[in-house]
mmCIF file of C-alpha atoms in Angstrom:
data_model
loop_
_atom_site.group_PDB
_atom_site.id
_atom_site.type_symbol
_atom_site.label_atom_id
_atom_site.label_comp_id
_atom_site.label_asym_id
_atom_site.label_seq_id
_atom_site.Cartn_x
_atom_site.Cartn_y
_atom_site.Cartn_z
ATOM 1 C CA UNK A 11 -0.004 -0.191 0.125
ATOM 2 C CA UNK A 12 2.588 2.515 0.969
ATOM 3 C CA UNK A 13 5.582 0.587 -1.081
ATOM 4 C CA UNK A 14 5.668 2.061 -4.182
ATOM 5 C CA UNK A 15 5.337 5.023 -5.395
ATOM 6 C CA UNK A 16 2.400 6.399 -6.989
ATOM 7 C CA UNK A 17 3.682 8.285 -10.017
ATOM 8 C CA UNK A 18 6.525 6.956 -12.433
ATOM 9 C CA UNK A 19 9.858 8.411 -12.712
ATOM 10 C CA UNK A 20 10.084 9.007 -16.338
ATOM 11 C CA UNK A 21 8.816 13.027 -16.676
ATOM 12 C CA UNK A 22 6.205 14.007 -19.098
ATOM 13 C CA UNK A 23 8.323 16.948 -20.670
ATOM 14 C CA UNK A 24 9.038 17.314 -24.041
ATOM 15 C CA UNK A 25 11.975 19.301 -25.157
ATOM 16 C CA UNK A 26 11.474 20.536 -28.871
ATOM 17 C CA UNK A 27 15.002 21.964 -30.305
ATOM 18 C CA UNK A 28 14.523 24.773 -32.752
ATOM 19 C CA UNK A 29 16.797 23.796 -36.454
ATOM 20 C CA UNK A 30 17.158 27.816 -36.639
ATOM 21 C CA UNK A 31 19.323 29.936 -34.112
ATOM 22 C CA UNK A 32 17.422 32.767 -32.333
ATOM 23 C CA UNK A 33 18.837 36.114 -32.580
ATOM 24 C CA UNK A 34 17.943 39.380 -31.695
ATOM 25 C CA UNK A 35 18.991 42.823 -33.957
ATOM 26 C CA UNK A 36 21.527 45.399 -32.401
ATOM 27 C CA UNK A 37 19.274 47.859 -32.116
ATOM 28 C CA UNK A 38 16.575 45.694 -29.874
ATOM 29 C CA UNK A 39 19.538 44.722 -27.716
ATOM 30 C CA UNK A 40 20.774 48.226 -27.215
ATOM 31 C CA UNK A 41 17.405 49.406 -26.335
ATOM 32 C CA UNK A 42 16.937 47.293 -23.729
ATOM 33 C CA UNK A 43 20.763 47.526 -22.394
ATOM 34 C CA UNK A 44 19.815 51.494 -22.317
ATOM 35 C CA UNK A 45 16.130 50.857 -20.218
ATOM 36 C CA UNK A 46 18.302 48.825 -17.530
ATOM 37 C CA UNK A 47 20.643 52.747 -17.475
ATOM 38 C CA UNK A 48 17.946 55.113 -17.524
ATOM 39 C CA UNK A 49 17.010 56.787 -14.056
ATOM 40 C CA UNK A 50 14.133 55.237 -12.354
ATOM 41 C CA UNK A 51 11.703 58.484 -13.199
ATOM 42 C CA UNK A 52 11.804 59.690 -16.566
ATOM 43 C CA UNK A 53 12.158 63.371 -17.300
ATOM 44 C CA UNK A 54 8.528 63.438 -18.334
ATOM 45 C CA UNK A 55 7.613 62.074 -15.095
ATOM 46 C CA UNK A 56 10.217 64.633 -13.289
ATOM 47 C CA UNK A 57 8.367 67.372 -15.354
ATOM 48 C CA UNK A 58 5.281 66.400 -14.233
ATOM 49 C CA UNK A 59 6.497 66.223 -10.275
ATOM 50 C CA UNK A 60 8.422 69.358 -10.868
ATOM 51 C CA UNK A 61 4.937 71.215 -12.035
ATOM 52 C CA UNK A 62 3.334 69.593 -9.186
ATOM 53 C CA UNK A 63 5.735 70.895 -6.606
ATOM 54 C CA UNK A 64 5.561 74.536 -8.043
ATOM 55 C CA UNK A 65 1.896 74.097 -7.982
ATOM 56 C CA UNK A 66 1.398 73.122 -4.424
ATOM 57 C CA UNK A 67 3.711 76.158 -3.295
ATOM 58 C CA UNK A 68 2.267 78.721 -5.224
ATOM 59 C CA UNK A 69 -1.178 77.528 -3.638
ATOM 60 C CA UNK A 70 0.054 77.611 -0.356
ATOM 61 C CA UNK A 71 2.227 80.840 -0.819
ATOM 62 C CA UNK A 72 -1.275 82.487 -2.101
ATOM 63 C CA UNK A 73 -2.959 81.047 0.949
ATOM 64 C CA UNK A 74 -0.250 82.462 3.258
ATOM 65 C CA UNK A 75 -1.326 85.944 1.530
ATOM 66 C CA UNK A 76 -4.928 85.150 2.212
ATOM 67 C CA UNK A 77 -4.024 84.887 6.004
ATOM 68 C CA UNK A 78 -1.865 87.957 6.499
ATOM 69 C CA UNK A 79 -4.332 89.885 4.525
ATOM 70 C CA UNK A 80 -7.179 88.440 7.159
ATOM 71 C CA UNK A 81 -4.541 89.172 10.273
ATOM 72 C CA UNK A 82 -3.929 92.540 9.213
ATOM 73 C CA UNK A 83 -7.525 93.105 8.902
ATOM 74 C CA UNK A 84 -8.334 91.796 12.316
ATOM 75 C CA UNK A 85 -5.511 94.131 13.549
ATOM 76 C CA UNK A 86 -6.743 97.069 11.975
ATOM 77 C CA UNK A 87 -10.407 96.551 13.058
ATOM 78 C CA UNK A 88 -8.934 95.945 16.585
ATOM 79 C CA UNK A 89 -7.123 99.077 16.646
ATOM 80 C CA UNK A 90 -9.847 101.079 15.020
ATOM 81 C CA UNK A 91 -12.241 99.709 18.372
ATOM 82 C CA UNK A 92 -9.389 100.248 20.959
ATOM 83 C CA UNK A 93 -8.954 103.897 19.437
ATOM 84 C CA UNK A 94 -12.911 104.363 19.524
ATOM 85 C CA UNK A 95 -12.820 102.845 23.322
ATOM 86 C CA UNK A 96 -10.315 105.397 24.187
ATOM 87 C CA UNK A 97 -11.422 108.332 22.304
ATOM 88 C CA UNK A 98 -14.753 107.873 23.958
ATOM 89 C CA UNK A 99 -13.121 107.514 27.308
ATOM 90 C CA UNK A 100 -10.690 110.520 26.984
ATOM 91 C CA UNK A 101 -13.930 112.901 25.643
ATOM 92 C CA UNK A 102 -15.566 111.477 28.924
ATOM 93 C CA UNK A 103 -12.351 112.383 31.194
ATOM 94 C CA UNK A 104 -12.350 115.968 29.120
ATOM 95 C CA UNK A 105 -16.081 116.932 30.171
ATOM 96 C CA UNK A 106 -15.671 116.070 33.589
ATOM 97 C CA UNK A 107 -16.514 118.805 36.097
ATOM 98 C CA UNK A 108 -13.628 118.155 38.219
ATOM 99 C CA UNK A 109 -11.405 121.015 36.774
ATOM 100 C CA UNK A 110 -9.028 121.408 34.192
ATOM 101 C CA UNK A 111 -5.660 120.675 35.769
ATOM 102 C CA UNK A 112 -7.413 116.774 36.039
ATOM 103 C CA UNK A 113 -8.085 116.604 32.395
ATOM 104 C CA UNK A 114 -4.501 117.986 31.277
ATOM 105 C CA UNK A 115 -3.355 115.195 33.993
ATOM 106 C CA UNK A 116 -5.726 112.527 32.534
ATOM 107 C CA UNK A 117 -4.484 113.459 28.890
ATOM 108 C CA UNK A 118 -0.995 113.330 29.966
ATOM 109 C CA UNK A 119 -1.222 109.664 31.236
ATOM 110 C CA UNK A 120 -3.548 109.174 28.211
ATOM 111 C CA UNK A 121 -0.948 110.306 26.254
ATOM 112 C CA UNK A 122 1.968 108.081 28.049
ATOM 113 C CA UNK A 123 -0.552 105.082 27.774
ATOM 114 C CA UNK A 124 -0.899 105.734 24.169
ATOM 115 C CA UNK A 125 2.632 105.902 23.517
ATOM 116 C CA UNK A 126 3.126 102.837 25.427
ATOM 117 C CA UNK A 127 0.808 101.179 23.059
ATOM 118 C CA UNK A 128 2.148 102.589 20.091
ATOM 119 C CA UNK A 129 5.036 100.627 21.077
ATOM 120 C CA UNK A 130 3.193 97.593 21.514
ATOM 121 C CA UNK A 131 2.112 97.901 18.450
ATOM 122 C CA UNK A 132 5.594 98.324 16.964
ATOM 123 C CA UNK A 133 6.621 95.095 18.448
ATOM 124 C CA UNK A 134 3.398 93.204 17.439
ATOM 125 C CA UNK A 135 4.457 94.440 13.761
ATOM 126 C CA UNK A 136 7.993 93.806 13.784
ATOM 127 C CA UNK A 137 7.258 90.278 15.108
ATOM 128 C CA UNK A 138 5.161 89.691 12.218
ATOM 129 C CA UNK A 139 7.154 90.619 9.736
ATOM 130 C CA UNK A 140 10.127 88.492 10.766
ATOM 131 C CA UNK A 141 7.535 85.601 10.576
ATOM 132 C CA UNK A 142 6.372 86.701 7.150
ATOM 133 C CA UNK A 143 10.233 86.737 6.181
ATOM 134 C CA UNK A 144 10.864 83.366 7.510
ATOM 135 C CA UNK A 145 7.967 81.610 5.946
ATOM 136 C CA UNK A 146 8.701 82.863 2.529
ATOM 137 C CA UNK A 147 10.815 79.790 2.601
ATOM 138 C CA UNK A 148 14.313 81.547 0.907
ATOM 139 C CA UNK A 149 15.963 78.300 0.184
ATOM 140 C CA UNK A 150 13.116 75.980 -1.696
ATOM 141 C CA UNK A 151 12.895 79.600 -3.774
ATOM 142 C CA UNK A 152 16.458 79.743 -4.539
ATOM 143 C CA UNK A 153 16.475 76.235 -5.376
ATOM 144 C CA UNK A 154 13.777 76.197 -7.690
ATOM 145 C CA UNK A 155 15.225 79.415 -9.314
ATOM 146 C CA UNK A 156 18.195 77.484 -9.951
ATOM 147 C CA UNK A 157 16.106 74.587 -11.270
ATOM 148 C CA UNK A 158 14.643 76.981 -13.607
ATOM 149 C CA UNK A 159 17.994 78.724 -14.664
ATOM 150 C CA UNK A 160 19.378 75.428 -15.560
ATOM 151 C CA UNK A 161 16.489 73.989 -17.366
ATOM 152 C CA UNK A 162 16.406 77.399 -19.372
ATOM 153 C CA UNK A 163 20.228 77.157 -19.915
ATOM 154 C CA UNK A 164 20.295 73.589 -21.229
ATOM 155 C CA UNK A 165 16.899 73.545 -23.385
ATOM 156 C CA UNK A 166 18.535 70.607 -25.021
ATOM 157 C CA UNK A 167 19.889 68.278 -22.327
ATOM 158 C CA UNK A 168 17.422 68.568 -19.322
ATOM 159 C CA UNK A 169 19.598 65.578 -17.886
ATOM 160 C CA UNK A 170 22.391 67.945 -16.851
ATOM 161 C CA UNK A 171 20.084 69.616 -14.397
ATOM 162 C CA UNK A 172 19.612 66.501 -11.691
ATOM 163 C CA UNK A 173 21.797 67.808 -9.485
ATOM 164 C CA UNK A 174 19.706 70.919 -9.057
ATOM 165 C CA UNK A 175 16.339 68.910 -8.861
ATOM 166 C CA UNK A 176 17.624 67.456 -6.188
ATOM 167 C CA UNK A 177 18.692 70.232 -4.148
ATOM 168 C CA UNK A 178 15.434 71.233 -4.791
ATOM 169 C CA UNK A 179 13.595 68.202 -3.777
ATOM 170 C CA UNK A 180 15.773 68.206 -0.321
ATOM 171 C CA UNK A 181 15.062 71.821 0.195
ATOM 172 C CA UNK A 182 10.727 70.821 -0.334
ATOM 173 C CA UNK A 183 11.317 67.801 1.939
ATOM 174 C CA UNK A 184 12.823 69.732 4.716
ATOM 175 C CA UNK A 185 10.022 72.275 4.042
ATOM 176 C CA UNK A 186 7.272 69.588 4.423
ATOM 177 C CA UNK A 187 9.032 68.022 7.590
ATOM 178 C CA UNK A 188 9.373 71.581 9.092
ATOM 179 C CA UNK A 189 6.364 73.218 8.712
ATOM 180 C CA UNK A 190 2.736 71.881 9.690
ATOM 181 C CA UNK A 191 1.091 73.589 6.690
ATOM 182 C CA UNK A 192 2.745 71.319 3.936
ATOM 183 C CA UNK A 193 1.343 67.467 4.044
ATOM 184 C CA UNK A 194 3.965 65.080 3.862
ATOM 185 C CA UNK A 195 3.713 63.625 0.259
ATOM 186 C CA UNK A 196 5.243 60.098 -0.728
ATOM 187 C CA UNK A 197 5.985 59.620 -3.894
ATOM 188 C CA UNK A 198 5.492 56.090 -5.282
ATOM 189 C CA UNK A 199 7.795 54.986 -8.070
#
């Protein structure tokens, strides 16, 4: 019952020999060899990726400009309200019946308070301008300009610009890692 094998030892394979030799033209061999030597991404795909990245940066820059305008509007509205409140309080003090000396002292006190508030607003504006400059991403802009210049100079040979493109990608990656505004995109190759 289990003493012999259920299959025979002779295989069912048949091998046919070709009478004519198989040969490939040198063009086919060269084309296959070139494909092995080619980079992982084609120039077309690379240009599509670069255009996508530029579009995202442009969109984000527009978004930041809109946010800046909204913040500026809020600051202006808050300052207007604050100024109106101060003017009404100063008008109330000036019309008080206690006398002229208190109103002068009150206006001097208000002038000092206004000066302090003015300094505070200047400090806020300076801080905002410093934030604005740091969010303009000079490294990404510089690397993007270098890529564009390289492509303009080497219209017929875009592969010469690989180092500039690599630097630009690295700068964008650092920006995406550092900024909570930009979500990290994973590119599948």
